[in-house]
JSON list of C-alpha atoms in Angstrom, two decimals:
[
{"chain": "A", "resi": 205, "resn": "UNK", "atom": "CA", "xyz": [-232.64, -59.02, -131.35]},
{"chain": "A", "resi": 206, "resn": "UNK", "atom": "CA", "xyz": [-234.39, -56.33, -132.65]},
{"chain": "A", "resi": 207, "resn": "UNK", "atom": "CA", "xyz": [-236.58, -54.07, -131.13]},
{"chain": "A", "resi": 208, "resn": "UNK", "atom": "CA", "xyz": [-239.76, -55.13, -132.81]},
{"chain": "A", "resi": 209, "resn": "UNK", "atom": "CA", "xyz": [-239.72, -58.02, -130.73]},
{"chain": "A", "resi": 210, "resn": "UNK", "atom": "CA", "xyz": [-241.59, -56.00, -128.47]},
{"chain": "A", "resi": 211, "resn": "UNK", "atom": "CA", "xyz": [-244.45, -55.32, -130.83]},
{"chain": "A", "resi": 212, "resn": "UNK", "atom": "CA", "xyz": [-246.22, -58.41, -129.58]},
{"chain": "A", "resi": 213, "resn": "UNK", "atom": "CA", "xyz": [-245.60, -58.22, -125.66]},
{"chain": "A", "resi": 214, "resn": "UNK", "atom": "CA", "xyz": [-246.89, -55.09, -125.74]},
{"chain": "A", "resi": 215, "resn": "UNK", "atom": "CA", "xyz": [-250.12, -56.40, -127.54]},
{"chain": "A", "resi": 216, "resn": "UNK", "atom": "CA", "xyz": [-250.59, -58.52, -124.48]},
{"chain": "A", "resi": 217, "resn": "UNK", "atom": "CA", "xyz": [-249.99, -55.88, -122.32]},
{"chain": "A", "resi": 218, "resn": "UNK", "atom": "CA", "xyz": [-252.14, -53.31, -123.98]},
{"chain": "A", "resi": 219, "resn": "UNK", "atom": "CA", "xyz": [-255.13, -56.02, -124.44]},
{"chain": "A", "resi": 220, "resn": "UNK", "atom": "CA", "xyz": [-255.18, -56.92, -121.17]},
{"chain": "A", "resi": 221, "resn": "UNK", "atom": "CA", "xyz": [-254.65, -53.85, -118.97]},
{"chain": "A", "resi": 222, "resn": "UNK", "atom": "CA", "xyz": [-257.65, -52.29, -121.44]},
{"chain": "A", "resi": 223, "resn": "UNK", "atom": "CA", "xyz": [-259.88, -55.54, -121.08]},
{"chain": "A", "resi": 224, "resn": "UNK", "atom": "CA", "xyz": [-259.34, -55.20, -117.10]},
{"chain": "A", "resi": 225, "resn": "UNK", "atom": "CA", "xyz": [-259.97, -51.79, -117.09]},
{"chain": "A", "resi": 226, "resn": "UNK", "atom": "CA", "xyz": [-263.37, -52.35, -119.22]},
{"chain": "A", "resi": 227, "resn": "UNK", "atom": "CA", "xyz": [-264.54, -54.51, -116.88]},
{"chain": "A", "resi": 228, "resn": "UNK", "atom": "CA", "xyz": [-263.24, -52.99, -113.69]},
{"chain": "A", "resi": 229, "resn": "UNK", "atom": "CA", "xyz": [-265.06, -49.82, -114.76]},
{"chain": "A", "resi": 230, "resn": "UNK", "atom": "CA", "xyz": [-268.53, -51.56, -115.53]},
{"chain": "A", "resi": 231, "resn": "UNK", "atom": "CA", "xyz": [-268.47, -53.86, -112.53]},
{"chain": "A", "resi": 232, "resn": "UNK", "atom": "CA", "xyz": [-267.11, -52.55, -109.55]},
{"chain": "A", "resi": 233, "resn": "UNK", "atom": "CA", "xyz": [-269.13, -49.48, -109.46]},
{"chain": "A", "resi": 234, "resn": "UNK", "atom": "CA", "xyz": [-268.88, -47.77, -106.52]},
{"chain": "A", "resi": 235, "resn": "UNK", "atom": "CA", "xyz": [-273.18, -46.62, -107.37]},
{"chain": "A", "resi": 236, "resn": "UNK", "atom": "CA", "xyz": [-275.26, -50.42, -107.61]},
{"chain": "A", "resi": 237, "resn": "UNK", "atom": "CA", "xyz": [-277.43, -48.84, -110.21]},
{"chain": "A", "resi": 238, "resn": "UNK", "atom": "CA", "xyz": [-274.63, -48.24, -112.28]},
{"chain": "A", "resi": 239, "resn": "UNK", "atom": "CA", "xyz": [-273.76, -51.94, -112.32]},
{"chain": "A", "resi": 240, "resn": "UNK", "atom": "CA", "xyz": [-277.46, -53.12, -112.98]},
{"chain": "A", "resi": 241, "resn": "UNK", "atom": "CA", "xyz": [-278.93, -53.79, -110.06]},
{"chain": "A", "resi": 242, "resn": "UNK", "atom": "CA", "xyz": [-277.94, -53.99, -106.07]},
{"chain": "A", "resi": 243, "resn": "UNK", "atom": "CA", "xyz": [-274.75, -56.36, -106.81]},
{"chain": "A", "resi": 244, "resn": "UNK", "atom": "CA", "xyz": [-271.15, -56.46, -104.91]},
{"chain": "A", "resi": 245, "resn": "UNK", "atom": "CA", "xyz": [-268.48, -56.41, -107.30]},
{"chain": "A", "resi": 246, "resn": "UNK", "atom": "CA", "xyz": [-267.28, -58.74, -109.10]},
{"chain": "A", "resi": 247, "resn": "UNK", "atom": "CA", "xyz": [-268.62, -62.06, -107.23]},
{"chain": "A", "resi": 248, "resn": "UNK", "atom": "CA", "xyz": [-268.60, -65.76, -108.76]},
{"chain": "A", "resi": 249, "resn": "UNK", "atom": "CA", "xyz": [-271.97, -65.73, -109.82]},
{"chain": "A", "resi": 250, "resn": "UNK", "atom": "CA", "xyz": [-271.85, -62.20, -111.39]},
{"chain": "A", "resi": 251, "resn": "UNK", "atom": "CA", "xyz": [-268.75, -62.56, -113.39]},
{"chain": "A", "resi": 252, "resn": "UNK", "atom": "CA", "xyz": [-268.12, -59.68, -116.05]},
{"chain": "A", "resi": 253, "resn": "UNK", "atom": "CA", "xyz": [-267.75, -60.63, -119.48]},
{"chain": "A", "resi": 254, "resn": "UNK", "atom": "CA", "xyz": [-265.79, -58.07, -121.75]},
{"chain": "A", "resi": 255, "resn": "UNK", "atom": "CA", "xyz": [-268.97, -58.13, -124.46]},
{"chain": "A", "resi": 256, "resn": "UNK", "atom": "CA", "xyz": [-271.42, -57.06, -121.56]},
{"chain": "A", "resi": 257, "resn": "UNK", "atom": "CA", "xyz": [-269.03, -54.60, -119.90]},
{"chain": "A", "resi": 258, "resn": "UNK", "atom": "CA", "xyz": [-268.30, -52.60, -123.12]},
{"chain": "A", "resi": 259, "resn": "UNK", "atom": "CA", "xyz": [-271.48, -52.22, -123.79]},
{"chain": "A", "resi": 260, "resn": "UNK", "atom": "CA", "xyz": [-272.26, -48.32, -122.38]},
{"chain": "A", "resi": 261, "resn": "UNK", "atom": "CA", "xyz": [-269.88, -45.07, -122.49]},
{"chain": "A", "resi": 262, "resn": "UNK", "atom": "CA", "xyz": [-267.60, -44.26, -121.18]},
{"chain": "A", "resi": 263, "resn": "UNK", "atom": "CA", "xyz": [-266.37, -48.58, -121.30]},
{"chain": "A", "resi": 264, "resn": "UNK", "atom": "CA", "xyz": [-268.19, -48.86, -124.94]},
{"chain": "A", "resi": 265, "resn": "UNK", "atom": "CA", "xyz": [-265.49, -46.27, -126.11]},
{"chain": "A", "resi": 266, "resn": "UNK", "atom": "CA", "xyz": [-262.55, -47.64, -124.17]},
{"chain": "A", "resi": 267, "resn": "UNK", "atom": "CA", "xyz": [-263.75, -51.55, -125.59]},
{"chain": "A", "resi": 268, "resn": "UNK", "atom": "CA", "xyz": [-263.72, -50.18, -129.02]},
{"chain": "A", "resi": 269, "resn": "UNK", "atom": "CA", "xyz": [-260.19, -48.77, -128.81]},
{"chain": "A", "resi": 270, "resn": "UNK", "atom": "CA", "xyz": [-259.09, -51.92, -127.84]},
{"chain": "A", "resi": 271, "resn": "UNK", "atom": "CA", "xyz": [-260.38, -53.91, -130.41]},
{"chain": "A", "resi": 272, "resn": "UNK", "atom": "CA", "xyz": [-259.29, -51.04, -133.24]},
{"chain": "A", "resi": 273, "resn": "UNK", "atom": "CA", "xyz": [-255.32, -50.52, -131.75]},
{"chain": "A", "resi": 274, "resn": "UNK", "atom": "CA", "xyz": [-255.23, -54.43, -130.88]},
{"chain": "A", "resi": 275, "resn": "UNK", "atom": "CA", "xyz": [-256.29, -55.42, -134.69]},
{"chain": "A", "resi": 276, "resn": "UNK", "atom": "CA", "xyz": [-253.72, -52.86, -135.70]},
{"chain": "A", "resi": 277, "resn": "UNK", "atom": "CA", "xyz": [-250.89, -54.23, -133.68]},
{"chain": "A", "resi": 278, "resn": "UNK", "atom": "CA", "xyz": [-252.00, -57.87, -135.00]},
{"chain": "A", "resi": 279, "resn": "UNK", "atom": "CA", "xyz": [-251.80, -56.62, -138.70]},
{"chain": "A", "resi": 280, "resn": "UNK", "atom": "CA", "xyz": [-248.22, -55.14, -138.48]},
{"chain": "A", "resi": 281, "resn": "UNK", "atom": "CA", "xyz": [-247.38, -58.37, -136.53]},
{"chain": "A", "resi": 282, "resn": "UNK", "atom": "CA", "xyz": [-248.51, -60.66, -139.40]},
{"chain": "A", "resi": 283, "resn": "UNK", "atom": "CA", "xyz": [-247.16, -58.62, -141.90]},
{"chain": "A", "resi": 284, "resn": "UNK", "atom": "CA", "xyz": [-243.27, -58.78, -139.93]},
{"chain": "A", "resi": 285, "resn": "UNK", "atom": "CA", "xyz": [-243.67, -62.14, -139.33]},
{"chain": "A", "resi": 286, "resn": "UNK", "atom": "CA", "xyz": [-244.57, -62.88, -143.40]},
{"chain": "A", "resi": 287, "resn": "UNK", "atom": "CA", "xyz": [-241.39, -60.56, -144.04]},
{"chain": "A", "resi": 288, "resn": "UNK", "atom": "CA", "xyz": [-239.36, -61.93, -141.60]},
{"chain": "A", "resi": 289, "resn": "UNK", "atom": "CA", "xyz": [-240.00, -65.46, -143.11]},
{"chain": "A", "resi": 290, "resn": "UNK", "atom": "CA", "xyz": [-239.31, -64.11, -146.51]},
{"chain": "A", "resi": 291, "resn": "UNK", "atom": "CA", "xyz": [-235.99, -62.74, -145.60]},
{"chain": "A", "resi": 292, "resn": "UNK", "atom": "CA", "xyz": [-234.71, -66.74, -144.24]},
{"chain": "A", "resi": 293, "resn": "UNK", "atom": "CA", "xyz": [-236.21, -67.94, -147.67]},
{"chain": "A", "resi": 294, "resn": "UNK", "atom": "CA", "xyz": [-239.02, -69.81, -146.87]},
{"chain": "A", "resi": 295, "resn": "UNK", "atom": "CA", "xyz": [-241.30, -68.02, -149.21]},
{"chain": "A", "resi": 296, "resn": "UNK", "atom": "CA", "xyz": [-244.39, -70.87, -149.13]},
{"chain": "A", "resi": 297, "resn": "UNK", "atom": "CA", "xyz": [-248.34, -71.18, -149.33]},
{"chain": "A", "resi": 298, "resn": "UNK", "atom": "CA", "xyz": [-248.26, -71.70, -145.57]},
{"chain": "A", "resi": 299, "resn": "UNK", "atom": "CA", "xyz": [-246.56, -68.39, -144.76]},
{"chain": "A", "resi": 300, "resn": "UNK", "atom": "CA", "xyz": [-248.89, -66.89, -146.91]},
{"chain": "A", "resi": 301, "resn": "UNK", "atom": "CA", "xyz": [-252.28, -68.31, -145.53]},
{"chain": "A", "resi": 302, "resn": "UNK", "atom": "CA", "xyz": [-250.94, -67.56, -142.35]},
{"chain": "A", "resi": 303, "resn": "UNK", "atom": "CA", "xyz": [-250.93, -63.77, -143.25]},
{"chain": "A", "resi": 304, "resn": "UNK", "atom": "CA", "xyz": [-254.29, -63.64, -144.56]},
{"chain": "A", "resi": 305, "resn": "UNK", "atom": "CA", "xyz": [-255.95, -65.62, -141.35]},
{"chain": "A", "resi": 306, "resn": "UNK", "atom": "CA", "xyz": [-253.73, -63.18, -139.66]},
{"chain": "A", "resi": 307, "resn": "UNK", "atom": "CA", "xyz": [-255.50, -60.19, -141.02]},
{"chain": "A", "resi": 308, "resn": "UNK", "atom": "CA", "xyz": [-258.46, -62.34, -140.90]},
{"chain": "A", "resi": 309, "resn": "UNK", "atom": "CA", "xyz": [-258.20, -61.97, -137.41]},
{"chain": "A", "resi": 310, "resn": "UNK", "atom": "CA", "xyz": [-257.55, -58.04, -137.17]},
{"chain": "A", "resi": 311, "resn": "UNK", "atom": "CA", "xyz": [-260.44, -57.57, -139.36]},
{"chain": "A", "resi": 312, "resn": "UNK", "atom": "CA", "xyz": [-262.80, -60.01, -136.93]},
{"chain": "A", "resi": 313, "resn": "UNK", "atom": "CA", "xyz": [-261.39, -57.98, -134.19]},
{"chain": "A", "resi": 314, "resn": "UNK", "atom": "CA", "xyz": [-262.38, -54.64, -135.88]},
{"chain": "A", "resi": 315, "resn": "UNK", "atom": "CA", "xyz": [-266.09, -55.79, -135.70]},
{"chain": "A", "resi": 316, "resn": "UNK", "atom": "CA", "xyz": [-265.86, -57.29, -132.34]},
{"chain": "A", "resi": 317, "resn": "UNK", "atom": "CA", "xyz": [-264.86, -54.16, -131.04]},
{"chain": "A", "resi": 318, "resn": "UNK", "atom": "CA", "xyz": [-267.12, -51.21, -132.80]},
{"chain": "A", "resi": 319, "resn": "UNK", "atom": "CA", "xyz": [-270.41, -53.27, -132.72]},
{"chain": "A", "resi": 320, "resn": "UNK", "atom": "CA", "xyz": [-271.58, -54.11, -128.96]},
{"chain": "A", "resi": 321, "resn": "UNK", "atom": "CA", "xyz": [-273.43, -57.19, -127.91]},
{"chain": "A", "resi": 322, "resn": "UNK", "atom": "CA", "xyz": [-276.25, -55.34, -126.77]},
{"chain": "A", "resi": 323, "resn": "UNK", "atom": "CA", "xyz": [-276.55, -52.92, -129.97]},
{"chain": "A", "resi": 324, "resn": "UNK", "atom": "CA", "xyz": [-275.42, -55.37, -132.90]},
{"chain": "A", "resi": 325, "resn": "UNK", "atom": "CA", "xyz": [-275.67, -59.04, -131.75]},
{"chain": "A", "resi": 326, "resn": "UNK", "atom": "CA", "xyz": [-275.25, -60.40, -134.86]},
{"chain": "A", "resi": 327, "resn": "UNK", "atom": "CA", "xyz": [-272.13, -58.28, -136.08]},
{"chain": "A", "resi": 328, "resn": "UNK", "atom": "CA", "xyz": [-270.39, -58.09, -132.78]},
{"chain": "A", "resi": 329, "resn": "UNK", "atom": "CA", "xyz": [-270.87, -62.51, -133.25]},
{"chain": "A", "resi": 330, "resn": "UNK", "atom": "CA", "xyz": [-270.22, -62.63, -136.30]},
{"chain": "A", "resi": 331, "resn": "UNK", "atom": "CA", "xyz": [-266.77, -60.89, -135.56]},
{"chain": "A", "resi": 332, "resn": "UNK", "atom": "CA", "xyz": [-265.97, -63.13, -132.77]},
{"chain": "A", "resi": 333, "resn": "UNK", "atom": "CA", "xyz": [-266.78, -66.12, -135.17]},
{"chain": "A", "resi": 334, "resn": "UNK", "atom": "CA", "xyz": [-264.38, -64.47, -137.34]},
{"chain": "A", "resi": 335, "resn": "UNK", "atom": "CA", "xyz": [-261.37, -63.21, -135.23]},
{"chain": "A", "resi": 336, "resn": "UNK", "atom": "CA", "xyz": [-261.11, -66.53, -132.92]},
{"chain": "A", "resi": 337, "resn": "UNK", "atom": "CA", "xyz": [-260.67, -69.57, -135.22]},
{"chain": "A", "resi": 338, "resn": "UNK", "atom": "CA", "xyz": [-258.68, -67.45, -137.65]},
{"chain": "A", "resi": 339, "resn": "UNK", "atom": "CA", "xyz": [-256.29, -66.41, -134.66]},
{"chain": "A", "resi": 340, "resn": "UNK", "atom": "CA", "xyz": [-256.09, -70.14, -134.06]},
{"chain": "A", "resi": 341, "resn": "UNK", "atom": "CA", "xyz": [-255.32, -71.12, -137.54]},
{"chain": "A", "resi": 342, "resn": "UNK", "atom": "CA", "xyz": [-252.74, -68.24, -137.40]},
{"chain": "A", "resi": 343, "resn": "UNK", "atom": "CA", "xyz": [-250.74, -69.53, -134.81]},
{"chain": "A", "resi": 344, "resn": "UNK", "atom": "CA", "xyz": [-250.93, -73.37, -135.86]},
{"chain": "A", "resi": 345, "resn": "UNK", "atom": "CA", "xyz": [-249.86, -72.30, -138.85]},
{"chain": "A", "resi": 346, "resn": "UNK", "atom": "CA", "xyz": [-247.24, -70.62, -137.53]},
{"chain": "A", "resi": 347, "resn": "UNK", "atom": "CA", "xyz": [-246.28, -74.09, -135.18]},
{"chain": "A", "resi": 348, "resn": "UNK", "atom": "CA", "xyz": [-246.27, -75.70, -138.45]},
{"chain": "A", "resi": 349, "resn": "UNK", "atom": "CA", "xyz": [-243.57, -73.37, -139.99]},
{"chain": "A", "resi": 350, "resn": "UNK", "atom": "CA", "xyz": [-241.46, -73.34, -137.19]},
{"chain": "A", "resi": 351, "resn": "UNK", "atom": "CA", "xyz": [-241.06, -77.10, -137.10]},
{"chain": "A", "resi": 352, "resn": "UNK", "atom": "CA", "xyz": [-240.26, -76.78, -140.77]},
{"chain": "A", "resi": 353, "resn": "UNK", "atom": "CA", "xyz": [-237.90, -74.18, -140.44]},
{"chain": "A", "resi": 354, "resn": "UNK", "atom": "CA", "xyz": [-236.32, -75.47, -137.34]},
{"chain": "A", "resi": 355, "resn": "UNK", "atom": "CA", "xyz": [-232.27, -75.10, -137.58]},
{"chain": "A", "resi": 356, "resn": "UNK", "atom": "CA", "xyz": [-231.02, -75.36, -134.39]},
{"chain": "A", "resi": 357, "resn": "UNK", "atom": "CA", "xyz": [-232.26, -77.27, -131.15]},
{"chain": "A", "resi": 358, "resn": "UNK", "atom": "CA", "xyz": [-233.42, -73.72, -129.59]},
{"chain": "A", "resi": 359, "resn": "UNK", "atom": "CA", "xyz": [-235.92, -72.88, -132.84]},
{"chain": "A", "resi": 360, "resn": "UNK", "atom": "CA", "xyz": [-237.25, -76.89, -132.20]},
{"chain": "A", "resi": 361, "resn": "UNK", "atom": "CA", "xyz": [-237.68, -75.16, -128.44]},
{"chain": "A", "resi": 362, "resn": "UNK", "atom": "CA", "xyz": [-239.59, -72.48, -129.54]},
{"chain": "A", "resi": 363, "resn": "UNK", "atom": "CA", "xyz": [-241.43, -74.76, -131.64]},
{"chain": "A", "resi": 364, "resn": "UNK", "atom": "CA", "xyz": [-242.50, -77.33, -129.35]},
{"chain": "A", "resi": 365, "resn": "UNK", "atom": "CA", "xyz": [-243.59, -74.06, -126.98]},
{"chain": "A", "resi": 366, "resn": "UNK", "atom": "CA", "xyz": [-245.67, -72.75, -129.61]},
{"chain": "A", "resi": 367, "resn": "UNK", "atom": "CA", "xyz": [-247.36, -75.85, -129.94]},
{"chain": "A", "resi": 368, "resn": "UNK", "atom": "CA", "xyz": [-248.13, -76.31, -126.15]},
{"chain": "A", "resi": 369, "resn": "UNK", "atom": "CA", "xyz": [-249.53, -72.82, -126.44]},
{"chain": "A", "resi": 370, "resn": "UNK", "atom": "CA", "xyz": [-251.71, -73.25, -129.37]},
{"chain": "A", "resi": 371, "resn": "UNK", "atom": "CA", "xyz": [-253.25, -76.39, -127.51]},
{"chain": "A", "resi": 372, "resn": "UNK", "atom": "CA", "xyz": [-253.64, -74.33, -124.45]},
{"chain": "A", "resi": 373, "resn": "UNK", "atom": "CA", "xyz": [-255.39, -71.46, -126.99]},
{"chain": "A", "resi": 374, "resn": "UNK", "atom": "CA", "xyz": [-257.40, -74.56, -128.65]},
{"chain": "A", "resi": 375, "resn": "UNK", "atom": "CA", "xyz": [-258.58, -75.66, -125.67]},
{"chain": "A", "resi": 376, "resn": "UNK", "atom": "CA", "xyz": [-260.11, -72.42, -124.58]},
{"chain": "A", "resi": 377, "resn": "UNK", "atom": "CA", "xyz": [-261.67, -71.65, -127.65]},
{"chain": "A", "resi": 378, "resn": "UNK", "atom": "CA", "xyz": [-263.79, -74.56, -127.20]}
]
């Protein structure tokens, strides 16, 4: 194993510490006014959605990042997964649709994250129309190429995981 194999858990990581973060910052506060009104933090009925959150500086510059170093890390990992599928010779049309719903997605993610809900409805939607479904298609693409390229029982593993996990990722996009 190489080290780039820690390119995408430290997507994850990076997304999600800077997502909590965002919306730690916007909705817990310590002034009320700051948070929109007299509100406790982070109740049921008030729950903070990362569009909302990142809407205002300081989280509006910290949301932004995000979205620009997260579509960056998604590029390079589309572009060393098309590679890496190159080098085992299975140079196909799916491998290549798969990179350019890939960058699809970075490029979705881009405007997600430099046009707020609040400033640019439209763009920031548009963006998230954009970066979601291609994400999807990206990784059932990717389920379909590793039950093609499946050699051993472990890469039909693998495959069968990826599946379950772009049904759990289907799922919550609807």
């Amino acid at each position: 194993m190489t080290a780039w194999i820690l390119l995408p858990v430290s997507l994850s990581a990076f997304s999600i510490t800077g997502i909590w973060t965002v919306s730690y910052n916007e909705s817990c506060s310590p002034d009320p006014a700051e948070q929109g009104g007299p509100k406790t933090c982070c109740t049921l009925d008030d729950v903070p959605l990362i569009s909302k959150c990142g809407t205002y500086p300081p989280e509006s510059c910290l949301f932004s990042l995000i979205g620009n170093v997260g579509a960056f890390m998604v590029a390079l990992i589309c572009l060393l997964r098309y590679g890496q599928l190159l080098e085992q010779s299975r140079h196909s049309w799916v491998n290549t649709t798969a990179l350019i719903t890939g960058c699809t997605n970075a490029v979705g993610l881009v405007v997600v994250g430099n046009f707020q809900v609040d400033h640019a409805k439209p763009l920031h939607y548009v963006g998230a129309g954009v970066a979601f479904p291609a994400g999807l298609l990206f990784v059932c693409l990717h389920c379909a190429l590793s039950y093609h390229g499946a050699a051993t029982p472990l890469d039909l593993v693998v495959a069968y995981l990826r599946s379950v996990l772009a049904a759990i990722a289907f799922v919550t996009l609807v």
